[in-house]
């Protein structure tokens, strides 16, 4: 399977713990995006990278959140001191060019539950 | 905020065409219309995109009005597996202008036997 992969698919943690999620993009894609989706809502943008550079961060990305893409390939999203409000699906997408235009392809997501 | 308006839900009979409308009255000349869908508990799936001409691929057809203020996604022969939330998104698609997708609430399509 050459699509976007995410690990783990599910994570249950206790409030106050740190968690880290990984995203492996489609290999030739140099842009990588993170989104968060809460129940009943559409995904919300968190941040994106072009190669190693983090080019935009949403104000949703509080100082407890940090994302990295150290070698321009896989990316990690870490949440420190988790809160119950962090419970959500965390989605990763990578983008390539289709018919001359950028198109994002999503992974299956990591579902986080903070108890 | 999302720049599109969609009905919250629609039903469609299996085997019939599903026509999902989207209003994007403030669309700019350099913005494309993208459609994604999200089947329960999965990541969004790209369906199709277009600028001003009608587009068709193996999944769907996209009809964009001449003034580009609205569009319709057509699933020609809906199956039960097409039950999902469908998102219509407007965004600049040139690579140097590209970036985040802004999702609205989408349309929850239920295909019924």
mmCIF file of C-alpha atoms in Angstrom:
data_model
loop_
_atom_site.group_PDB
_atom_site.id
_atom_site.type_symbol
_atom_site.label_atom_id
_atom_site.label_comp_id
_atom_site.label_asym_id
_atom_site.label_seq_id
_atom_site.Cartn_x
_atom_site.Cartn_y
_atom_site.Cartn_z
ATOM 1 C CA UNK A 1 0.000 0.000 0.000
ATOM 2 C CA UNK A 2 1.575 3.286 -1.079
ATOM 3 C CA UNK A 3 -0.907 5.609 0.633
ATOM 4 C CA UNK A 4 -0.491 7.768 3.708
ATOM 5 C CA UNK A 5 -0.058 5.725 6.871
ATOM 6 C CA UNK A 6 -0.494 6.726 10.493
ATOM 7 C CA UNK A 7 0.530 5.057 13.694
ATOM 8 C CA UNK A 8 -0.990 4.217 16.084
ATOM 9 C CA UNK A 9 -4.559 3.973 14.847
ATOM 10 C CA UNK A 10 -5.956 4.258 18.346
ATOM 11 C CA UNK A 11 -4.521 5.656 21.566
ATOM 12 C CA UNK A 12 -6.033 5.791 25.030
ATOM 13 C CA UNK A 13 -4.174 7.818 27.607
ATOM 14 C CA UNK A 14 -4.708 9.421 30.961
ATOM 15 C CA UNK A 15 -4.969 13.147 31.411
ATOM 16 C CA UNK A 16 -1.552 14.706 31.888
ATOM 17 C CA UNK A 17 0.370 12.113 29.882
ATOM 18 C CA UNK A 18 2.312 12.876 26.712
ATOM 19 C CA UNK A 19 1.474 11.187 23.423
ATOM 20 C CA UNK A 20 3.203 11.079 20.050
ATOM 21 C CA UNK A 21 1.705 10.193 16.690
ATOM 22 C CA UNK A 22 3.544 9.350 13.496
ATOM 23 C CA UNK A 23 2.612 9.986 9.866
ATOM 24 C CA UNK A 24 4.318 8.505 6.822
ATOM 25 C CA UNK A 25 3.339 10.391 3.666
ATOM 26 C CA UNK A 26 3.231 9.179 0.096
ATOM 27 C CA UNK A 27 6.904 8.978 -0.778
ATOM 28 C CA UNK A 28 7.156 11.584 -3.518
ATOM 29 C CA UNK A 29 5.001 14.184 -1.731
ATOM 30 C CA UNK A 30 6.900 17.068 -0.204
ATOM 31 C CA UNK A 31 3.965 18.669 1.631
ATOM 32 C CA UNK A 32 2.512 17.145 4.778
ATOM 33 C CA UNK A 33 -0.504 18.397 6.731
ATOM 34 C CA UNK A 34 -1.978 17.685 10.160
ATOM 35 C CA UNK A 35 -5.671 18.126 10.952
ATOM 36 C CA UNK A 36 -7.835 17.421 13.981
ATOM 37 C CA UNK A 37 -11.433 16.255 13.857
ATOM 38 C CA UNK A 38 -13.844 16.155 16.763
ATOM 39 C CA UNK A 39 -17.108 14.253 16.735
ATOM 40 C CA UNK A 40 -19.656 15.624 14.303
ATOM 41 C CA UNK A 41 -17.323 18.271 12.882
ATOM 42 C CA UNK A 42 -15.250 18.524 9.747
ATOM 43 C CA UNK A 43 -11.468 18.292 10.032
ATOM 44 C CA UNK A 44 -9.672 21.434 11.233
ATOM 45 C CA UNK A 45 -6.225 22.418 10.036
ATOM 46 C CA UNK A 46 -3.403 22.333 12.582
ATOM 47 C CA UNK A 47 -0.126 22.753 10.689
ATOM 48 C CA UNK A 48 1.766 21.872 7.539
ATOM 49 C CA UNK A 49 5.289 21.246 6.316
ATOM 50 C CA UNK A 50 6.985 21.669 3.010
ATOM 51 C CA UNK A 51 9.931 19.328 3.190
ATOM 52 C CA UNK A 52 11.440 19.991 6.642
ATOM 53 C CA UNK A 53 10.064 23.504 7.014
ATOM 54 C CA UNK A 54 6.930 24.097 9.069
ATOM 55 C CA UNK A 55 5.220 26.816 7.032
ATOM 56 C CA UNK A 56 1.972 27.454 8.868
ATOM 57 C CA UNK A 57 0.500 26.753 12.284
ATOM 58 C CA UNK A 58 -3.103 27.213 13.332
ATOM 59 C CA UNK A 59 -3.926 29.013 16.530
ATOM 60 C CA UNK A 60 -5.524 25.699 17.498
ATOM 61 C CA UNK A 61 -1.979 24.418 17.922
ATOM 62 C CA UNK A 62 -1.369 25.431 21.511
ATOM 63 C CA UNK A 63 2.077 25.342 23.091
ATOM 64 C CA UNK A 64 1.355 21.820 24.298
ATOM 65 C CA UNK A 65 1.403 20.655 20.678
ATOM 66 C CA UNK A 66 4.544 20.269 18.615
ATOM 67 C CA UNK A 67 5.072 18.824 15.182
ATOM 68 C CA UNK A 68 8.275 17.884 13.430
ATOM 69 C CA UNK A 69 9.359 16.560 10.078
ATOM 70 C CA UNK A 70 13.102 16.236 10.600
ATOM 71 C CA UNK A 71 14.200 14.765 7.283
ATOM 72 C CA UNK A 72 11.347 15.853 5.110
ATOM 73 C CA UNK A 73 9.829 12.388 5.116
ATOM 74 C CA UNK A 74 7.767 11.156 8.078
ATOM 75 C CA UNK A 75 6.312 13.557 10.634
ATOM 76 C CA UNK A 76 5.461 13.342 14.307
ATOM 77 C CA UNK A 77 2.839 15.214 16.292
ATOM 78 C CA UNK A 78 3.353 15.336 20.042
ATOM 79 C CA UNK A 79 0.836 16.469 22.612
ATOM 80 C CA UNK A 80 2.217 17.185 26.062
ATOM 81 C CA UNK A 81 0.143 17.135 29.256
ATOM 82 C CA UNK A 82 -2.920 15.858 27.467
ATOM 83 C CA UNK A 83 -6.339 17.193 28.408
ATOM 84 C CA UNK A 84 -9.745 15.627 27.897
ATOM 85 C CA UNK A 85 -10.444 18.265 25.241
ATOM 86 C CA UNK A 86 -7.635 16.802 23.155
ATOM 87 C CA UNK A 87 -9.758 13.724 22.501
ATOM 88 C CA UNK A 88 -10.241 13.685 18.737
ATOM 89 C CA UNK A 89 -9.199 12.048 15.487
ATOM 90 C CA UNK A 90 -5.821 13.330 14.304
ATOM 91 C CA UNK A 91 -5.488 13.186 10.540
ATOM 92 C CA UNK A 92 -2.419 13.470 8.383
ATOM 93 C CA UNK A 93 -2.431 14.278 4.684
ATOM 94 C CA UNK A 94 0.267 14.605 2.069
ATOM 95 C CA UNK A 95 -0.047 16.429 -1.188
ATOM 96 C CA UNK A 96 1.008 15.912 -4.728
ATOM 97 C CA UNK A 97 0.215 17.483 -8.041
ATOM 98 C CA UNK A 98 -2.800 16.148 -9.987
ATOM 99 C CA UNK A 99 -3.658 17.717 -13.351
ATOM 100 C CA UNK A 100 -1.267 20.495 -12.466
ATOM 101 C CA UNK A 101 -2.961 21.246 -9.164
ATOM 102 C CA UNK A 102 -2.152 20.323 -5.579
ATOM 103 C CA UNK A 103 -4.317 17.549 -4.156
ATOM 104 C CA UNK A 104 -4.160 16.242 -0.606
ATOM 105 C CA UNK A 105 -4.474 12.566 0.263
ATOM 106 C CA UNK A 106 -5.393 11.582 3.785
ATOM 107 C CA UNK A 107 -4.296 8.784 6.042
ATOM 108 C CA UNK A 108 -6.682 6.724 8.165
ATOM 109 C CA UNK A 109 -6.183 8.891 11.244
ATOM 110 C CA UNK A 110 -5.202 8.307 14.865
ATOM 111 C CA UNK A 111 -8.101 8.320 17.286
ATOM 112 C CA UNK A 112 -7.077 9.697 20.683
ATOM 113 C CA UNK A 113 -9.111 9.266 23.843
ATOM 114 C CA UNK A 114 -7.960 11.105 26.952
ATOM 115 C CA UNK A 115 -9.450 9.766 30.170
ATOM 116 C CA UNK B 1 -14.568 29.830 7.971
ATOM 117 C CA UNK B 2 -15.620 27.565 5.165
ATOM 118 C CA UNK B 3 -16.532 29.367 1.960
ATOM 119 C CA UNK B 4 -19.161 26.805 0.976
ATOM 120 C CA UNK B 5 -22.711 25.947 1.989
ATOM 121 C CA UNK B 6 -24.113 22.439 1.757
ATOM 122 C CA UNK B 7 -27.344 20.806 2.936
ATOM 123 C CA UNK B 8 -26.686 18.868 6.156
ATOM 124 C CA UNK B 9 -28.182 15.616 4.936
ATOM 125 C CA UNK B 10 -29.635 13.848 1.930
ATOM 126 C CA UNK B 11 -31.067 10.444 1.140
ATOM 127 C CA UNK B 12 -30.697 8.503 -2.079
ATOM 128 C CA UNK B 13 -32.060 5.164 -3.248
ATOM 129 C CA UNK B 14 -29.502 2.539 -4.143
ATOM 130 C CA UNK B 15 -28.845 2.453 -7.873
ATOM 131 C CA UNK B 16 -30.132 5.957 -8.438
ATOM 132 C CA UNK B 17 -28.034 9.053 -9.082
ATOM 133 C CA UNK B 18 -27.058 11.102 -6.058
ATOM 134 C CA UNK B 19 -26.833 14.828 -6.741
ATOM 135 C CA UNK B 20 -25.079 16.779 -3.996
ATOM 136 C CA UNK B 21 -25.290 20.573 -4.260
ATOM 137 C CA UNK B 22 -22.813 23.133 -3.006
ATOM 138 C CA UNK B 23 -22.991 26.927 -2.950
ATOM 139 C CA UNK B 24 -19.774 28.929 -3.160
ATOM 140 C CA UNK B 25 -20.969 32.385 -4.113
ATOM 141 C CA UNK B 26 -17.745 34.157 -3.029
ATOM 142 C CA UNK B 27 -15.394 31.953 -5.020
ATOM 143 C CA UNK B 28 -12.446 33.787 -6.586
ATOM 144 C CA UNK B 29 -11.156 33.384 -10.097
ATOM 145 C CA UNK B 30 -8.111 31.400 -9.023
ATOM 146 C CA UNK B 31 -9.973 29.054 -6.716
ATOM 147 C CA UNK B 32 -10.910 25.492 -7.507
ATOM 148 C CA UNK B 33 -13.788 23.416 -6.175
ATOM 149 C CA UNK B 34 -12.677 20.199 -4.497
ATOM 150 C CA UNK B 35 -14.860 17.364 -3.239
ATOM 151 C CA UNK B 36 -13.872 14.894 -0.572
ATOM 152 C CA UNK B 37 -15.897 12.286 1.246
ATOM 153 C CA UNK B 38 -15.448 10.650 4.601
ATOM 154 C CA UNK B 39 -16.826 7.242 5.339
ATOM 155 C CA UNK B 40 -17.434 6.656 9.014
ATOM 156 C CA UNK B 41 -14.214 6.462 11.079
ATOM 157 C CA UNK B 42 -11.947 6.759 8.040
ATOM 158 C CA UNK B 43 -9.821 9.604 6.694
ATOM 159 C CA UNK B 44 -11.293 11.864 4.006
ATOM 160 C CA UNK B 45 -11.037 10.529 0.476
ATOM 161 C CA UNK B 46 -10.395 12.761 -2.528
ATOM 162 C CA UNK B 47 -13.117 12.517 -5.168
ATOM 163 C CA UNK B 48 -12.727 15.190 -7.819
ATOM 164 C CA UNK B 49 -11.889 18.828 -8.433
ATOM 165 C CA UNK B 50 -12.580 21.431 -11.086
ATOM 166 C CA UNK B 51 -12.221 25.072 -12.043
ATOM 167 C CA UNK B 52 -15.006 25.953 -14.465
ATOM 168 C CA UNK B 53 -15.471 23.077 -16.860
ATOM 169 C CA UNK B 54 -17.433 19.975 -15.973
ATOM 170 C CA UNK B 55 -15.232 17.108 -14.857
ATOM 171 C CA UNK B 56 -15.727 13.363 -14.720
ATOM 172 C CA UNK B 57 -13.650 10.554 -13.321
ATOM 173 C CA UNK B 58 -14.242 6.973 -12.290
ATOM 174 C CA UNK B 59 -15.905 8.032 -9.058
ATOM 175 C CA UNK B 60 -18.119 10.980 -9.933
ATOM 176 C CA UNK B 61 -18.978 13.930 -12.126
ATOM 177 C CA UNK B 62 -18.662 17.565 -11.135
ATOM 178 C CA UNK B 63 -20.928 20.150 -12.697
ATOM 179 C CA UNK B 64 -19.969 23.785 -12.088
ATOM 180 C CA UNK B 65 -22.383 26.566 -13.061
ATOM 181 C CA UNK B 66 -21.255 29.108 -15.580
ATOM 182 C CA UNK B 67 -20.990 31.858 -12.952
ATOM 183 C CA UNK B 68 -19.079 29.385 -10.741
ATOM 184 C CA UNK B 69 -21.186 30.254 -7.730
ATOM 185 C CA UNK B 70 -22.431 26.733 -7.243
ATOM 186 C CA UNK B 71 -21.652 23.175 -8.190
ATOM 187 C CA UNK B 72 -23.140 19.703 -8.039
ATOM 188 C CA UNK B 73 -21.379 16.432 -7.388
ATOM 189 C CA UNK B 74 -23.069 13.530 -9.128
ATOM 190 C CA UNK B 75 -22.641 9.899 -8.156
ATOM 191 C CA UNK B 76 -24.300 8.253 -11.154
ATOM 192 C CA UNK B 77 -25.331 4.938 -9.578
ATOM 193 C CA UNK B 78 -25.157 5.215 -5.813
ATOM 194 C CA UNK B 79 -24.380 2.107 -3.779
ATOM 195 C CA UNK B 80 -24.611 1.463 -0.063
ATOM 196 C CA UNK B 81 -20.842 1.978 0.133
ATOM 197 C CA UNK B 82 -21.319 5.595 -0.976
ATOM 198 C CA UNK B 83 -22.945 6.399 2.372
ATOM 199 C CA UNK B 84 -20.619 9.056 3.790
ATOM 200 C CA UNK B 85 -20.202 12.728 4.614
ATOM 201 C CA UNK B 86 -19.375 14.697 1.466
ATOM 202 C CA UNK B 87 -17.370 17.899 1.736
ATOM 203 C CA UNK B 88 -17.243 20.644 -0.862
ATOM 204 C CA UNK B 89 -14.152 22.846 -0.448
ATOM 205 C CA UNK B 90 -13.011 25.937 -2.284
ATOM 206 C CA UNK B 91 -9.321 26.701 -2.342
ATOM 207 C CA UNK B 92 -6.574 28.201 -4.406
ATOM 208 C CA UNK B 93 -4.914 25.279 -6.058
ATOM 209 C CA UNK B 94 -1.765 26.704 -7.556
ATOM 210 C CA UNK B 95 1.052 25.051 -5.703
ATOM 211 C CA UNK B 96 2.486 28.314 -4.444
ATOM 212 C CA UNK B 97 -0.916 29.414 -3.217
ATOM 213 C CA UNK B 98 -2.020 26.079 -1.919
ATOM 214 C CA UNK B 99 -2.256 24.979 1.639
ATOM 215 C CA UNK B 100 -4.812 24.062 4.195
ATOM 216 C CA UNK B 101 -8.241 22.736 3.385
ATOM 217 C CA UNK B 102 -11.070 24.445 5.227
ATOM 218 C CA UNK B 103 -13.843 21.934 5.812
ATOM 219 C CA UNK B 104 -17.428 22.875 6.531
ATOM 220 C CA UNK B 105 -20.040 20.569 7.987
ATOM 221 C CA UNK B 106 -20.540 18.681 4.741
ATOM 222 C CA UNK B 107 -23.565 16.721 3.563
ATOM 223 C CA UNK B 108 -24.313 13.387 5.162
ATOM 224 C CA UNK B 109 -25.500 11.172 2.315
ATOM 225 C CA UNK B 110 -27.458 8.055 3.228
ATOM 226 C CA UNK B 111 -27.911 5.540 0.445
ATOM 227 C CA UNK B 112 -30.846 3.297 1.217
ATOM 228 C CA UNK B 113 -31.693 -0.110 -0.262
#
